[in-house]
Structures are given as structure tokens and as C-alpha cells.
């Protein structure tokens, strides 16, 4: 009987812990702490990089600060590798991701997303002499990608089985591999291709085809509707007052598309 009571007590204790976790309110915790921890890129210009003063800069950095302002708290910028940004969030090392995060059905199973805040196209680029117009043309070819990016996921699903997908830990490693000739075709964001063109002015990578016309979203853990609503409110404000459009123009040299600018959530 004593054993049964002990087991019952432990079970009730565990249920209390789980109930407490289930009822946790991330927004309330953030407001109580007075700070929001936001995962951002540091090796992916123009969305996030380190300047000459060793400070973070970029589109995602500016958006993170706008979101923090909308939440009414200080912002702690946490540099996160693209390949592990979701793990950082799910283990609660950060409160949200603002790091060129795209949305798909698989990710929606484990994350909640804000409304879109910036454009981001995913494409295949390569040297001019290789003829590629679509996934089928990548048969028996090697394609470089940054691990766990949309390009990685979408190419894995669409290319022939004979395609070799070579995965690098981050975009800097991918760029270095292309510049050094380790790979001649890459799947990446259009703005990474700009970096490649700057490094190889006499042999710029050629756009082969667009994999997906994508949008960047803020990612948050499931089950935090108050936080999602507050982040959406903050983004709506900067869409309507023009601040977000100025940031996009500053870093991407294009205006915020009408679809993103006029879609509120």
C-alpha cells in the first residue's frame, strides 16, 4: 500500500509539472523578464552579418528590434546557425526565430508562424556552361546547399535519385565551396547569389531556375497564441507606418511586395 501511495504521489507530481508547462505563457514570461531572446543569423548577409565593429547588422536584425519594440521589451539578439535554429527554439534557448525562416507543412506541425515580413526566393544557380532548367536536369549532378534550409528540403524532394546533394553547415561554407570550385551548382537564396557574384565578378553564377517564391516569417513555439498575436500586431504596425518597407529597401534594394505589405494577420 505504501508503494502504491508513493507511485500515486509521484504521478500526481508529474501531472502537475506537465500541467504547469502546458499552461506556460511565453508572452507573460517575456514581459515579466523585460527582455525577448530572438534567434538571428550572423553569416547570411544582407539578412544578418557582423560589421567591422563586430556588431550584428542586417534585415533580420532590424526586424528583430522592431518586434522587440512592439512587445515593449529589450531585445537580446542570439546568433543561431541556420541548421539548428529550430532546435534552439524548441529547447527554449530563444523565444522566437527571425532568421529567414520559411513556412511549410512540416514546420507548421512543430512551430507557429507570424505573418510574412520580407521576401526570399529560393533558386538554383551555377556556372554558365552547365545547362539546367529544372529538377530533371540535375540528374547525375552535384548540388551544394546549406543544411536544413528550404533549398535543402525542397531539392531533396524534387531532384532525381542520382543527384548528389552536398550539405554545408552554413551559407559561408556553401559560398566558400562554390568559390573554390568544390561545387559548381548551388541551391540557395537569391541574395546569397549576390554575394557569390561579388566574389566572382568575372564568372558570376547564373540563375538556372526558381525553386520557390518564398516569404520570411517569425517562428515561435506551438501553443503560444498570445505571443503570436502580439508579434503580428507589431508587424502590422510597421507595415502600415512604412518602417518595414524602409528596412526591406535598405537591405534588399527592392520595395516590400504589395502582397506582403497588405496582408495582415
Tab-separated table of C-alpha atoms in Angstrom:
chain	number	residue	atom	x	y	z
A	1	UNK	CA	0.000	0.000	0.000
A	2	UNK	CA	2.854	2.343	0.824
A	3	UNK	CA	4.357	1.633	-2.623
A	4	UNK	CA	1.028	2.442	-4.316
A	5	UNK	CA	0.759	5.730	-2.430
A	6	UNK	CA	4.305	6.646	-3.407
A	7	UNK	CA	3.664	5.891	-7.077
A	8	UNK	CA	0.426	7.868	-6.936
A	9	UNK	CA	2.183	10.838	-5.361
A	10	UNK	CA	4.912	10.801	-7.988
A	11	UNK	CA	2.311	10.541	-10.758
A	12	UNK	CA	0.366	13.499	-9.394
A	13	UNK	CA	3.593	15.470	-9.115
A	14	UNK	CA	4.492	14.750	-12.720
A	15	UNK	CA	0.982	15.673	-13.854
A	16	UNK	CA	1.347	18.993	-12.043
A	17	UNK	CA	4.643	19.679	-13.800
A	18	UNK	CA	3.153	18.849	-17.203
A	19	UNK	CA	0.084	20.954	-16.479
A	20	UNK	CA	2.311	23.835	-15.439
A	21	UNK	CA	4.310	23.538	-18.646
A	22	UNK	CA	1.150	23.332	-20.728
A	23	UNK	CA	-0.194	26.488	-19.110
A	24	UNK	CA	3.059	28.397	-19.509
A	25	UNK	CA	2.587	31.772	-21.170
A	26	UNK	CA	5.651	32.798	-23.164
A	27	UNK	CA	4.434	36.368	-23.644
A	28	UNK	CA	3.854	36.812	-19.910
A	29	UNK	CA	7.314	35.395	-19.176
A	30	UNK	CA	8.912	37.761	-21.705
A	31	UNK	CA	7.090	40.767	-20.304
A	32	UNK	CA	7.983	39.794	-16.750
A	33	UNK	CA	11.668	39.418	-17.672
A	34	UNK	CA	11.585	42.639	-19.701
A	35	UNK	CA	13.597	41.002	-22.477
A	36	UNK	CA	12.921	38.830	-25.525
A	37	UNK	CA	15.585	36.436	-26.833
A	38	UNK	CA	15.479	36.381	-30.623
A	39	UNK	CA	17.454	33.953	-32.767
A	40	UNK	CA	19.029	35.767	-35.726
A	41	UNK	CA	21.545	34.948	-38.492
A	42	UNK	CA	25.130	36.185	-38.330
A	43	UNK	CA	26.587	34.691	-41.512
A	44	UNK	CA	23.894	35.465	-44.048
A	45	UNK	CA	24.125	38.993	-45.448
A	46	UNK	CA	22.046	41.001	-46.104
A	47	UNK	CA	19.681	39.359	-43.582
A	48	UNK	CA	22.264	39.083	-40.822
A	49	UNK	CA	26.035	39.511	-40.583
A	50	UNK	CA	28.817	41.000	-38.460
A	51	UNK	CA	30.049	44.509	-39.334
A	52	UNK	CA	33.558	45.937	-38.953
A	53	UNK	CA	32.758	46.852	-35.331
A	54	UNK	CA	31.768	43.233	-34.604
A	55	UNK	CA	28.111	44.215	-34.285
A	56	UNK	CA	25.192	42.348	-35.812
A	57	UNK	CA	23.564	44.052	-38.790
A	58	UNK	CA	21.023	43.185	-41.448
A	59	UNK	CA	17.359	42.991	-42.346
A	60	UNK	CA	16.509	40.332	-39.760
A	61	UNK	CA	18.409	42.261	-37.088
A	62	UNK	CA	16.377	45.408	-37.779
A	63	UNK	CA	13.112	43.441	-37.833
A	64	UNK	CA	14.015	41.790	-34.518
A	65	UNK	CA	14.457	45.208	-32.939
A	66	UNK	CA	11.121	46.393	-34.329
A	67	UNK	CA	9.390	43.322	-32.901
A	68	UNK	CA	11.028	43.894	-29.525
A	69	UNK	CA	9.832	47.495	-29.594
A	70	UNK	CA	6.325	46.274	-30.368
A	71	UNK	CA	6.468	43.900	-27.399
A	72	UNK	CA	7.676	46.740	-25.189
A	73	UNK	CA	10.804	44.902	-24.010
A	74	UNK	CA	14.560	44.862	-24.581
A	75	UNK	CA	15.925	42.627	-27.322
A	76	UNK	CA	18.641	40.034	-26.756
A	77	UNK	CA	19.987	39.030	-30.170
A	78	UNK	CA	21.124	35.398	-30.184
A	79	UNK	CA	23.145	34.340	-33.261
A	80	UNK	CA	21.935	30.882	-34.331
A	81	UNK	CA	23.193	28.609	-37.132
A	82	UNK	CA	20.579	28.056	-39.848
A	83	UNK	CA	20.839	24.300	-39.334
A	84	UNK	CA	19.951	24.426	-35.623
A	85	UNK	CA	17.705	27.491	-35.298
A	86	UNK	CA	14.574	25.369	-34.738
A	87	UNK	CA	16.357	23.284	-32.098
A	88	UNK	CA	17.314	26.484	-30.259
A	89	UNK	CA	13.650	27.469	-30.195
A	90	UNK	CA	12.245	24.096	-29.188
A	91	UNK	CA	14.737	23.783	-26.313
A	92	UNK	CA	13.738	27.324	-25.257
A	93	UNK	CA	17.189	28.830	-25.608
A	94	UNK	CA	15.399	31.562	-27.543
A	95	UNK	CA	11.822	32.866	-27.550
A	96	UNK	CA	11.442	33.213	-31.321
A	97	UNK	CA	13.282	32.925	-34.626
A	98	UNK	CA	13.791	35.862	-37.003
A	99	UNK	CA	16.255	34.235	-39.379
A	100	UNK	CA	14.988	33.929	-42.992
A	101	UNK	CA	12.569	31.269	-41.789
A	102	UNK	CA	10.242	29.891	-44.460
A	103	UNK	CA	6.945	28.119	-43.776
A	104	UNK	CA	5.840	24.680	-44.948
A	105	UNK	CA	3.506	21.917	-43.772
A	106	UNK	CA	6.219	20.015	-41.896
A	107	UNK	CA	7.389	23.045	-39.977
A	108	UNK	CA	3.815	24.020	-39.138
A	109	UNK	CA	3.494	20.766	-37.205
A	110	UNK	CA	6.022	21.985	-34.644
A	111	UNK	CA	6.055	25.790	-34.948
A	112	UNK	CA	3.605	28.672	-35.191
A	113	UNK	CA	4.333	31.493	-37.612
A	114	UNK	CA	3.697	35.211	-37.784
A	115	UNK	CA	2.504	36.985	-40.885
A	116	UNK	CA	5.176	37.412	-43.560
A	117	UNK	CA	7.652	40.258	-43.166
A	118	UNK	CA	10.091	40.025	-46.117
A	119	UNK	CA	10.610	38.292	-49.476
A	120	UNK	CA	13.058	35.459	-50.035
A	121	UNK	CA	13.308	33.455	-53.246
A	122	UNK	CA	14.896	30.010	-53.311
A	123	UNK	CA	16.704	29.212	-56.565
A	124	UNK	CA	19.334	27.077	-58.263
A	125	UNK	CA	22.462	28.830	-59.554
A	126	UNK	CA	25.536	27.521	-61.294
A	127	UNK	CA	28.318	28.089	-63.771
A	128	UNK	CA	27.160	29.148	-67.226
A	129	UNK	CA	28.387	26.038	-69.058
A	130	UNK	CA	26.107	23.643	-67.138
A	131	UNK	CA	22.617	23.548	-68.652
A	132	UNK	CA	19.925	23.221	-66.016
A	133	UNK	CA	16.325	24.346	-66.490
A	134	UNK	CA	14.582	22.238	-63.862
A	135	UNK	CA	14.964	19.396	-61.337
A	136	UNK	CA	15.232	16.663	-64.004
A	137	UNK	CA	18.369	18.307	-65.404
A	138	UNK	CA	20.125	17.774	-62.075
A	139	UNK	CA	20.363	14.028	-62.666
A	140	UNK	CA	23.954	12.852	-62.004
A	141	UNK	CA	24.908	16.384	-60.891
A	142	UNK	CA	26.242	17.548	-57.518
A	143	UNK	CA	24.360	20.413	-55.867
A	144	UNK	CA	25.589	22.316	-52.813
A	145	UNK	CA	23.143	23.575	-50.175
A	146	UNK	CA	23.249	24.908	-46.630
A	147	UNK	CA	21.998	22.166	-44.345
A	148	UNK	CA	18.326	22.248	-43.224
A	149	UNK	CA	17.429	25.255	-45.392
A	150	UNK	CA	14.369	25.378	-47.647
A	151	UNK	CA	16.663	24.706	-50.597
A	152	UNK	CA	17.901	21.533	-48.898
A	153	UNK	CA	14.370	20.339	-48.125
A	154	UNK	CA	12.838	21.193	-51.498
A	155	UNK	CA	15.677	19.856	-53.622
A	156	UNK	CA	15.723	16.628	-51.624
A	157	UNK	CA	12.049	16.155	-52.523
A	158	UNK	CA	12.299	17.143	-56.186
A	159	UNK	CA	15.596	16.035	-57.749
A	160	UNK	CA	16.335	12.600	-59.299
A	161	UNK	CA	17.831	9.895	-57.069
A	162	UNK	CA	21.114	10.178	-58.965
A	163	UNK	CA	21.592	13.798	-57.836
A	164	UNK	CA	24.205	14.222	-55.120
A	165	UNK	CA	23.188	16.862	-52.573
A	166	UNK	CA	26.253	18.123	-50.739
A	167	UNK	CA	25.281	19.769	-47.467
A	168	UNK	CA	27.316	22.522	-45.778
A	169	UNK	CA	26.795	23.732	-42.229
A	170	UNK	CA	26.102	27.357	-43.146
A	171	UNK	CA	25.934	29.769	-46.063
A	172	UNK	CA	29.519	30.961	-45.635
A	173	UNK	CA	30.717	27.372	-46.052
A	174	UNK	CA	28.489	26.976	-49.111
A	175	UNK	CA	29.820	30.186	-50.664
A	176	UNK	CA	33.416	29.129	-49.973
A	177	UNK	CA	32.787	25.748	-51.596
A	178	UNK	CA	31.417	27.367	-54.751
A	179	UNK	CA	34.188	29.963	-54.957
A	180	UNK	CA	36.855	27.269	-54.566
A	181	UNK	CA	35.231	25.062	-57.207
A	182	UNK	CA	34.198	22.240	-54.856
A	183	UNK	CA	30.667	22.550	-56.245
A	184	UNK	CA	29.529	24.165	-59.490
A	185	UNK	CA	25.792	24.240	-58.774
A	186	UNK	CA	24.139	25.536	-55.614
A	187	UNK	CA	20.629	25.776	-54.268
A	188	UNK	CA	20.333	28.962	-52.256
A	189	UNK	CA	18.609	32.273	-51.731
A	190	UNK	CA	18.803	34.897	-54.431
A	191	UNK	CA	20.704	37.208	-52.110
A	192	UNK	CA	23.397	34.629	-51.438
A	193	UNK	CA	23.909	34.637	-55.204
A	194	UNK	CA	24.625	38.367	-54.939
A	195	UNK	CA	27.471	37.548	-52.528
A	196	UNK	CA	28.777	34.967	-54.973
A	197	UNK	CA	28.661	37.489	-57.817
A	198	UNK	CA	30.670	39.969	-55.736
A	199	UNK	CA	33.335	37.333	-55.050
A	200	UNK	CA	33.443	36.133	-58.671
A	201	UNK	CA	32.880	39.274	-60.775
A	202	UNK	CA	34.291	37.700	-63.953
A	203	UNK	CA	32.340	34.447	-63.659
A	204	UNK	CA	29.088	35.287	-61.905
A	205	UNK	CA	26.777	32.382	-61.075
A	206	UNK	CA	23.866	32.087	-63.495
A	207	UNK	CA	20.262	31.636	-62.360
A	208	UNK	CA	19.129	28.190	-63.545
A	209	UNK	CA	15.583	28.089	-62.171
A	210	UNK	CA	13.493	29.329	-59.244
A	211	UNK	CA	12.659	26.535	-56.817
A	212	UNK	CA	10.152	28.543	-54.833
A	213	UNK	CA	8.984	32.134	-54.347
A	214	UNK	CA	9.196	32.306	-50.590
A	215	UNK	CA	8.475	34.648	-47.684
A	216	UNK	CA	10.207	35.131	-44.338
A	217	UNK	CA	8.196	34.613	-41.139
A	218	UNK	CA	8.813	34.881	-37.398
A	219	UNK	CA	8.784	31.387	-35.889
A	220	UNK	CA	7.503	30.633	-32.382
A	221	UNK	CA	6.782	27.504	-30.365
A	222	UNK	CA	3.371	25.866	-30.674
A	223	UNK	CA	0.704	26.740	-28.154
A	224	UNK	CA	1.610	30.398	-27.565
A	225	UNK	CA	-1.329	32.283	-29.161
A	226	UNK	CA	-0.817	35.425	-27.064
A	227	UNK	CA	2.790	35.766	-28.209
A	228	UNK	CA	1.896	35.096	-31.846
A	229	UNK	CA	-0.867	37.725	-31.707
A	230	UNK	CA	1.438	40.308	-30.134
A	231	UNK	CA	4.170	39.705	-32.726
A	232	UNK	CA	1.591	40.008	-35.514
A	233	UNK	CA	0.349	43.284	-34.027
A	234	UNK	CA	3.928	44.618	-34.004
A	235	UNK	CA	4.484	43.636	-37.641
A	236	UNK	CA	1.156	45.110	-38.746
A	237	UNK	CA	2.089	48.451	-37.182
A	238	UNK	CA	5.416	48.669	-39.061
A	239	UNK	CA	3.790	47.580	-42.306
A	240	UNK	CA	1.200	50.327	-42.057
A	241	UNK	CA	3.588	53.100	-40.978
A	242	UNK	CA	6.163	52.267	-43.673
A	243	UNK	CA	9.039	51.303	-41.341
A	244	UNK	CA	9.170	47.724	-42.616
A	245	UNK	CA	9.243	48.829	-46.251
A	246	UNK	CA	12.195	51.130	-45.492
A	247	UNK	CA	14.112	48.232	-43.924
A	248	UNK	CA	13.449	45.929	-46.887
A	249	UNK	CA	14.527	48.627	-49.353
A	250	UNK	CA	17.639	49.371	-47.296
A	251	UNK	CA	18.890	45.779	-47.267
A	252	UNK	CA	17.403	44.169	-50.385
A	253	UNK	CA	17.243	47.193	-52.701
A	254	UNK	CA	13.650	46.343	-53.602
A	255	UNK	CA	10.371	47.565	-52.093
A	256	UNK	CA	8.257	45.271	-49.960
A	257	UNK	CA	5.896	43.464	-52.325
A	258	UNK	CA	2.296	44.631	-52.271
A	259	UNK	CA	1.140	41.134	-51.296
A	260	UNK	CA	3.308	41.058	-48.167
A	261	UNK	CA	2.768	44.744	-47.351
A	262	UNK	CA	-1.038	44.490	-47.417
A	263	UNK	CA	-1.501	41.042	-45.842
A	264	UNK	CA	-2.198	41.281	-42.107
A	265	UNK	CA	-2.745	38.563	-39.564
